[in-house]
Amino acid sequence: MSGLSPGVFLVTSAVKVVAVFSVLMVAVAYTTLAERRVSAWIQDRMGPNRVGPFGLLQPIADGIKNFLKEETLPGTSTKLFFVLGPMLAIVPALVTFAVVPFAAPLPTPWGTVPMIVADVPIGILYIMALSSLGVYGIVLGGWASNNKYSFLGALRASAQMVSYEVALGLSLVTVLMLTGNVTLTQVVFEQQHLGLWFVLPLSLGFILFVISAFAETNRLPFDMPEAESELVTGYHTEYSSMKFSMFFIAEYAHVITQSALMATLFLGGWDIPFWHGDDAFYFQGQWIQGFDAAGTPVLATLAWWKTLLTLGAFVLKTSLFVLVYIWVRWTLPRFRYDQVMQLGWKIMLPTALAYLMLIAGTILVLDEISVPFGLTYGLILTVVSMIGTVVFTFWLDRDRVISGASPSARWPLPQSMPSVDVPQLSETDPSQAAVGAGGN
Amino acid sequence: MIDILFYVFAALALGGAMGVVAGRSPVASLLFMVLCLGSVAGIYVLLEAHFLAAVQVIVYAGAIMVLFLFVIMLLNLGHNYHPDLKAGLWSALSFAVAGALFGFLGRQLWGNRTMTPEAGDSVDALVAQYGAVGAIARPLYTEWVVPFEITGILLLVAIVGALVLAKQRV
């Protein structure tokens, strides 16, 4: 592919695989630190700041700790599947990143190297396939633990992932329709070509994708599989040491990959806004920047500093979404299980279907009246999507669709509530204060 | 290289298929089935049918297997299967069905052993023109749309049946 000789292709691919893997692992480590620091900031605490400057060496200390801890193997567990579980969880999480383009192509003396590990022709479908495999690790781990809480967590995880994968896929279809192909490189190029990031023309699709992505990664407010207060952390209760750590790495790798996906699908990927100098796409054997008015391709001018700048843009956008993940986790309470299911099947699925029809109809009309694919095209779609988004957000009212935690009119309280004596805590109880300051 | 990979995947697929039948616990059988289906997806990749491979994983290994896990774990775990397997009439029937299936396959393989692709556009040209998805989607939604829709109805019937069964147990 991309006009490289087989030898160069092999070497560059190997370098890219190693580089992306290492960067991803380091990013996972530092996302855990970011999670703890941001959570501390949100809760007005200090967070881990003892190991190294600003606590920067904390992930390394945690890693060493996890390696040195005792590896437990519960006597009643199914041994083979118990060991297999974490492995099956971590592999899909790590290999998904292979199809995400992370920078503009790099010109080298041996040819232009595309900054993507594997530009497979099925792009997004590859990601969907792997994310559907990710649930096996959790289900197997929870089942093999032979612990009812773990098993409940595993079942919740599979139910939740199956439910939200539908909405996730349907919200992706809008992106694919606008792009006309499934490769992520083309998704990035069409956003450069359109002059608008897809977050505007497909705003409701973006919202649906973000919600489903949160559910797919089992993050709060959708962390039913590991709900600490009900399931004693669910599917990984019985795991210790590196096996536990592998579940953790898998979760954070998923967070990073989903963030990278949101950035790529809806925020232009590595595209730098308001500047067409960085646009590049492999089209019929050459790297092009776009098409001129007559429709002939314009060759792209590539440079190493453009690769570096676009890499920076990509990292920035991805970190933004990682921060949103952390922010949401420490801001929102957890859903009830029935609320998760209702949201998935009764709201997300119909909305995604209706939105799909809306976008498909709009694209059909725009193509029929031959509006050229450009800024006007994007702006019309933006207006249509905005209307959809406004309708959706106003319609998604808490008590109308999803019954809240408070008893609503549908389930009236009995007239005579039994009075309960709540023991009062004294305000200066030092043991209570210590509990409040602990944790994490 | 591709030949070696083909034999690896083929061996894995066949081994997985054997494991499904031979496995003692239903969960082990399921995992073997995932292995089998995944290996078939690998063979599709070797044939450069990337789209089929992805769909194979999404549809079979992903969605259906998760539902299988549900069924086995929630409904049948601890259920003793041996009485079911020993029933004489059923085993005779299953042997007959399996034999018929193998007969058809054998007839296909022996009938035209030299397989030549039909005349028409090559797969590469189609993929270049319509993309990996379009090359499959175009004939599926134009030429074969009626069988495709009928398959959809079949799946709908299966869903309704599953709902009816699930409702009975509550």
Tab-separated table of N, CA and C in Angstrom, chain A residues 81 84 88 120-122 125-126 128-130 132-133 135-136 139-140 143 151 155 158-159 162 165 180-182 337, chain B residues 25 27-28 31 34 50-51 54-55 57-58 60-63 65-67 69-70 73-74 77 127 130-133:
chain	number	residue	atom	x	y	z
A	81	PHE	N	-10.021	-20.669	32.497
A	81	PHE	CA	-10.778	-19.495	32.076
A	81	PHE	C	-10.473	-18.306	32.964
A	84	LEU	N	-7.468	-16.960	31.470
A	84	LEU	CA	-7.731	-16.499	30.103
A	84	LEU	C	-8.471	-15.159	30.097
A	88	LEU	N	-7.960	-12.049	27.438
A	88	LEU	CA	-8.946	-11.727	26.407
A	88	LEU	C	-9.448	-10.299	26.557
A	120	VAL	N	-6.334	-0.640	6.994
A	120	VAL	CA	-7.125	-1.721	6.412
A	120	VAL	C	-8.347	-1.122	5.721
A	121	PRO	N	-8.801	-1.752	4.632
A	121	PRO	CA	-9.922	-1.168	3.895
A	121	PRO	C	-11.242	-1.187	4.657
A	122	ILE	N	-11.309	-1.878	5.810
A	122	ILE	CA	-12.580	-1.951	6.516
A	122	ILE	C	-12.616	-1.077	7.761
A	125	LEU	N	-15.172	-0.998	10.716
A	125	LEU	CA	-15.742	-2.319	10.986
A	125	LEU	C	-14.779	-3.167	11.811
A	126	TYR	N	-13.487	-2.981	11.566
A	126	TYR	CA	-12.473	-3.668	12.361
A	126	TYR	C	-12.617	-3.285	13.842
A	128	MET	N	-15.341	-2.140	15.300
A	128	MET	CA	-16.583	-2.716	15.814
A	128	MET	C	-16.396	-4.196	16.156
A	129	ALA	N	-15.693	-4.910	15.275
A	129	ALA	CA	-15.481	-6.336	15.495
A	129	ALA	C	-14.706	-6.570	16.782
A	130	LEU	N	-13.629	-5.786	16.968
A	130	LEU	CA	-12.800	-6.013	18.149
A	130	LEU	C	-13.516	-5.585	19.420
A	132	SER	N	-16.567	-5.784	19.966
A	132	SER	CA	-17.549	-6.796	20.345
A	132	SER	C	-16.862	-7.997	20.983
A	133	LEU	N	-15.563	-8.163	20.723
A	133	LEU	CA	-14.845	-9.256	21.367
A	133	LEU	C	-14.414	-8.896	22.786
A	135	VAL	N	-15.902	-7.979	25.290
A	135	VAL	CA	-16.767	-8.400	26.391
A	135	VAL	C	-16.421	-9.816	26.858
A	136	TYR	N	-15.785	-10.607	25.998
A	136	TYR	CA	-15.482	-11.984	26.379
A	136	TYR	C	-14.588	-12.058	27.608
A	139	VAL	N	-16.741	-11.314	30.675
A	139	VAL	CA	-17.696	-12.382	30.976
A	139	VAL	C	-16.966	-13.623	31.488
A	140	LEU	N	-15.864	-13.966	30.809
A	140	LEU	CA	-15.124	-15.156	31.232
A	140	LEU	C	-14.545	-14.974	32.618
A	143	TRP	N	-17.294	-15.116	35.179
A	143	TRP	CA	-17.891	-16.451	35.316
A	143	TRP	C	-16.915	-17.416	35.991
A	151	PHE	N	-20.077	-12.855	38.895
A	151	PHE	CA	-20.926	-13.370	37.835
A	151	PHE	C	-21.987	-12.343	37.449
A	155	LEU	N	-22.489	-10.608	33.805
A	155	LEU	CA	-23.740	-10.615	33.041
A	155	LEU	C	-24.196	-9.200	32.723
A	158	SER	N	-22.108	-7.908	29.836
A	158	SER	CA	-22.469	-8.379	28.501
A	158	SER	C	-23.794	-7.777	28.055
A	159	ALA	N	-24.774	-7.696	28.960
A	159	ALA	CA	-26.066	-7.111	28.585
A	159	ALA	C	-25.887	-5.667	28.143
A	162	VAL	N	-23.970	-5.360	24.731
A	162	VAL	CA	-24.808	-5.737	23.593
A	162	VAL	C	-25.819	-4.639	23.308
A	165	GLU	N	-24.038	-1.418	21.875
A	165	GLU	CA	-23.324	-1.566	20.619
A	165	GLU	C	-24.235	-1.214	19.448
A	180	GLY	N	-18.857	8.116	2.792
A	180	GLY	CA	-18.937	7.272	1.607
A	180	GLY	C	-17.980	6.109	1.652
A	181	ASN	N	-17.246	5.929	2.736
A	181	ASN	CA	-16.354	4.783	2.865
A	181	ASN	C	-16.165	4.494	4.349
A	182	VAL	N	-15.505	3.391	4.664
A	182	VAL	CA	-15.370	3.024	6.072
A	182	VAL	C	-13.949	3.194	6.607
A	337	TYR	N	-29.690	-0.168	37.210
A	337	TYR	CA	-29.569	-1.094	36.091
A	337	TYR	C	-30.736	-0.960	35.116
B	25	SER	N	-17.767	-29.017	29.218
B	25	SER	CA	-18.608	-27.952	29.756
B	25	SER	C	-19.114	-27.086	28.602
B	27	VAL	N	-19.501	-23.967	28.424
B	27	VAL	CA	-18.738	-22.737	28.223
B	27	VAL	C	-17.484	-23.017	27.394
B	28	ALA	N	-16.837	-24.167	27.659
B	28	ALA	CA	-15.673	-24.529	26.850
B	28	ALA	C	-16.074	-24.715	25.396
B	31	LEU	N	-16.384	-21.370	23.765
B	31	LEU	CA	-15.116	-20.730	23.438
B	31	LEU	C	-14.482	-21.382	22.230
B	34	VAL	N	-16.115	-19.917	19.305
B	34	VAL	CA	-15.571	-18.604	18.976
B	34	VAL	C	-14.254	-18.767	18.233
B	50	HIS	N	-11.836	-8.642	3.309
B	50	HIS	CA	-11.782	-8.008	4.630
B	50	HIS	C	-13.168	-7.759	5.200
B	51	PHE	N	-14.063	-7.333	4.326
B	51	PHE	CA	-15.397	-6.992	4.816
B	51	PHE	C	-16.089	-8.223	5.396
B	54	ALA	N	-14.677	-9.006	8.790
B	54	ALA	CA	-15.175	-8.137	9.856
B	54	ALA	C	-16.604	-8.500	10.224
B	55	VAL	N	-17.417	-8.738	9.204
B	55	VAL	CA	-18.817	-9.067	9.486
B	55	VAL	C	-18.910	-10.409	10.205
B	57	VAL	N	-16.803	-11.635	12.303
B	57	VAL	CA	-16.494	-11.438	13.721
B	57	VAL	C	-17.622	-10.687	14.418
B	58	ILE	N	-18.110	-9.609	13.765
B	58	ILE	CA	-19.145	-8.799	14.420
B	58	ILE	C	-20.398	-9.639	14.659
B	60	TYR	N	-21.075	-13.154	14.160
B	60	TYR	CA	-21.035	-14.439	14.841
B	60	TYR	C	-20.309	-14.364	16.163
B	61	ALA	N	-19.003	-14.079	16.069
B	61	ALA	CA	-18.196	-14.121	17.291
B	61	ALA	C	-18.666	-13.083	18.289
B	62	GLY	N	-19.105	-11.934	17.804
B	62	GLY	CA	-19.513	-10.879	18.715
B	62	GLY	C	-20.911	-11.054	19.255
B	63	ALA	N	-21.883	-10.697	18.431
B	63	ALA	CA	-23.243	-10.567	18.956
B	63	ALA	C	-23.863	-11.912	19.322
B	65	MET	N	-22.582	-14.849	19.906
B	65	MET	CA	-21.945	-15.614	20.970
B	65	MET	C	-22.257	-15.036	22.341
B	66	VAL	N	-22.377	-13.723	22.403
B	66	VAL	CA	-22.740	-13.125	23.691
B	66	VAL	C	-24.123	-13.608	24.114
B	67	LEU	N	-25.027	-13.658	23.157
B	67	LEU	CA	-26.370	-14.142	23.486
B	67	LEU	C	-26.340	-15.615	23.871
B	69	LEU	N	-23.911	-17.100	25.354
B	69	LEU	CA	-23.430	-17.129	26.742
B	69	LEU	C	-24.582	-16.912	27.705
B	70	PHE	N	-25.419	-15.955	27.357
B	70	PHE	CA	-26.573	-15.663	28.183
B	70	PHE	C	-27.428	-16.907	28.383
B	73	MET	N	-25.659	-19.712	30.351
B	73	MET	CA	-25.404	-19.423	31.758
B	73	MET	C	-26.702	-19.285	32.541
B	74	LEU	N	-27.697	-18.662	31.943
B	74	LEU	CA	-28.897	-18.369	32.730
B	74	LEU	C	-29.894	-19.520	32.730
B	77	LEU	N	-27.303	-23.961	32.861
B	77	LEU	CA	-26.116	-24.358	33.609
B	77	LEU	C	-26.495	-25.383	34.670
B	127	VAL	N	-13.676	-3.629	-5.746
B	127	VAL	CA	-13.284	-2.975	-4.499
B	127	VAL	C	-12.739	-1.590	-4.788
B	130	TYR	N	-15.998	0.569	-5.690
B	130	TYR	CA	-17.043	0.828	-4.702
B	130	TYR	C	-16.549	0.773	-3.263
B	131	GLY	N	-15.294	0.425	-3.039
B	131	GLY	CA	-14.819	0.229	-1.675
B	131	GLY	C	-15.142	-1.175	-1.207
B	132	ALA	N	-14.527	-1.569	-0.086
B	132	ALA	CA	-14.670	-2.945	0.389
B	132	ALA	C	-16.117	-3.275	0.742
B	133	VAL	N	-16.861	-2.284	1.222
B	133	VAL	CA	-18.247	-2.535	1.613
B	133	VAL	C	-19.164	-2.518	0.400
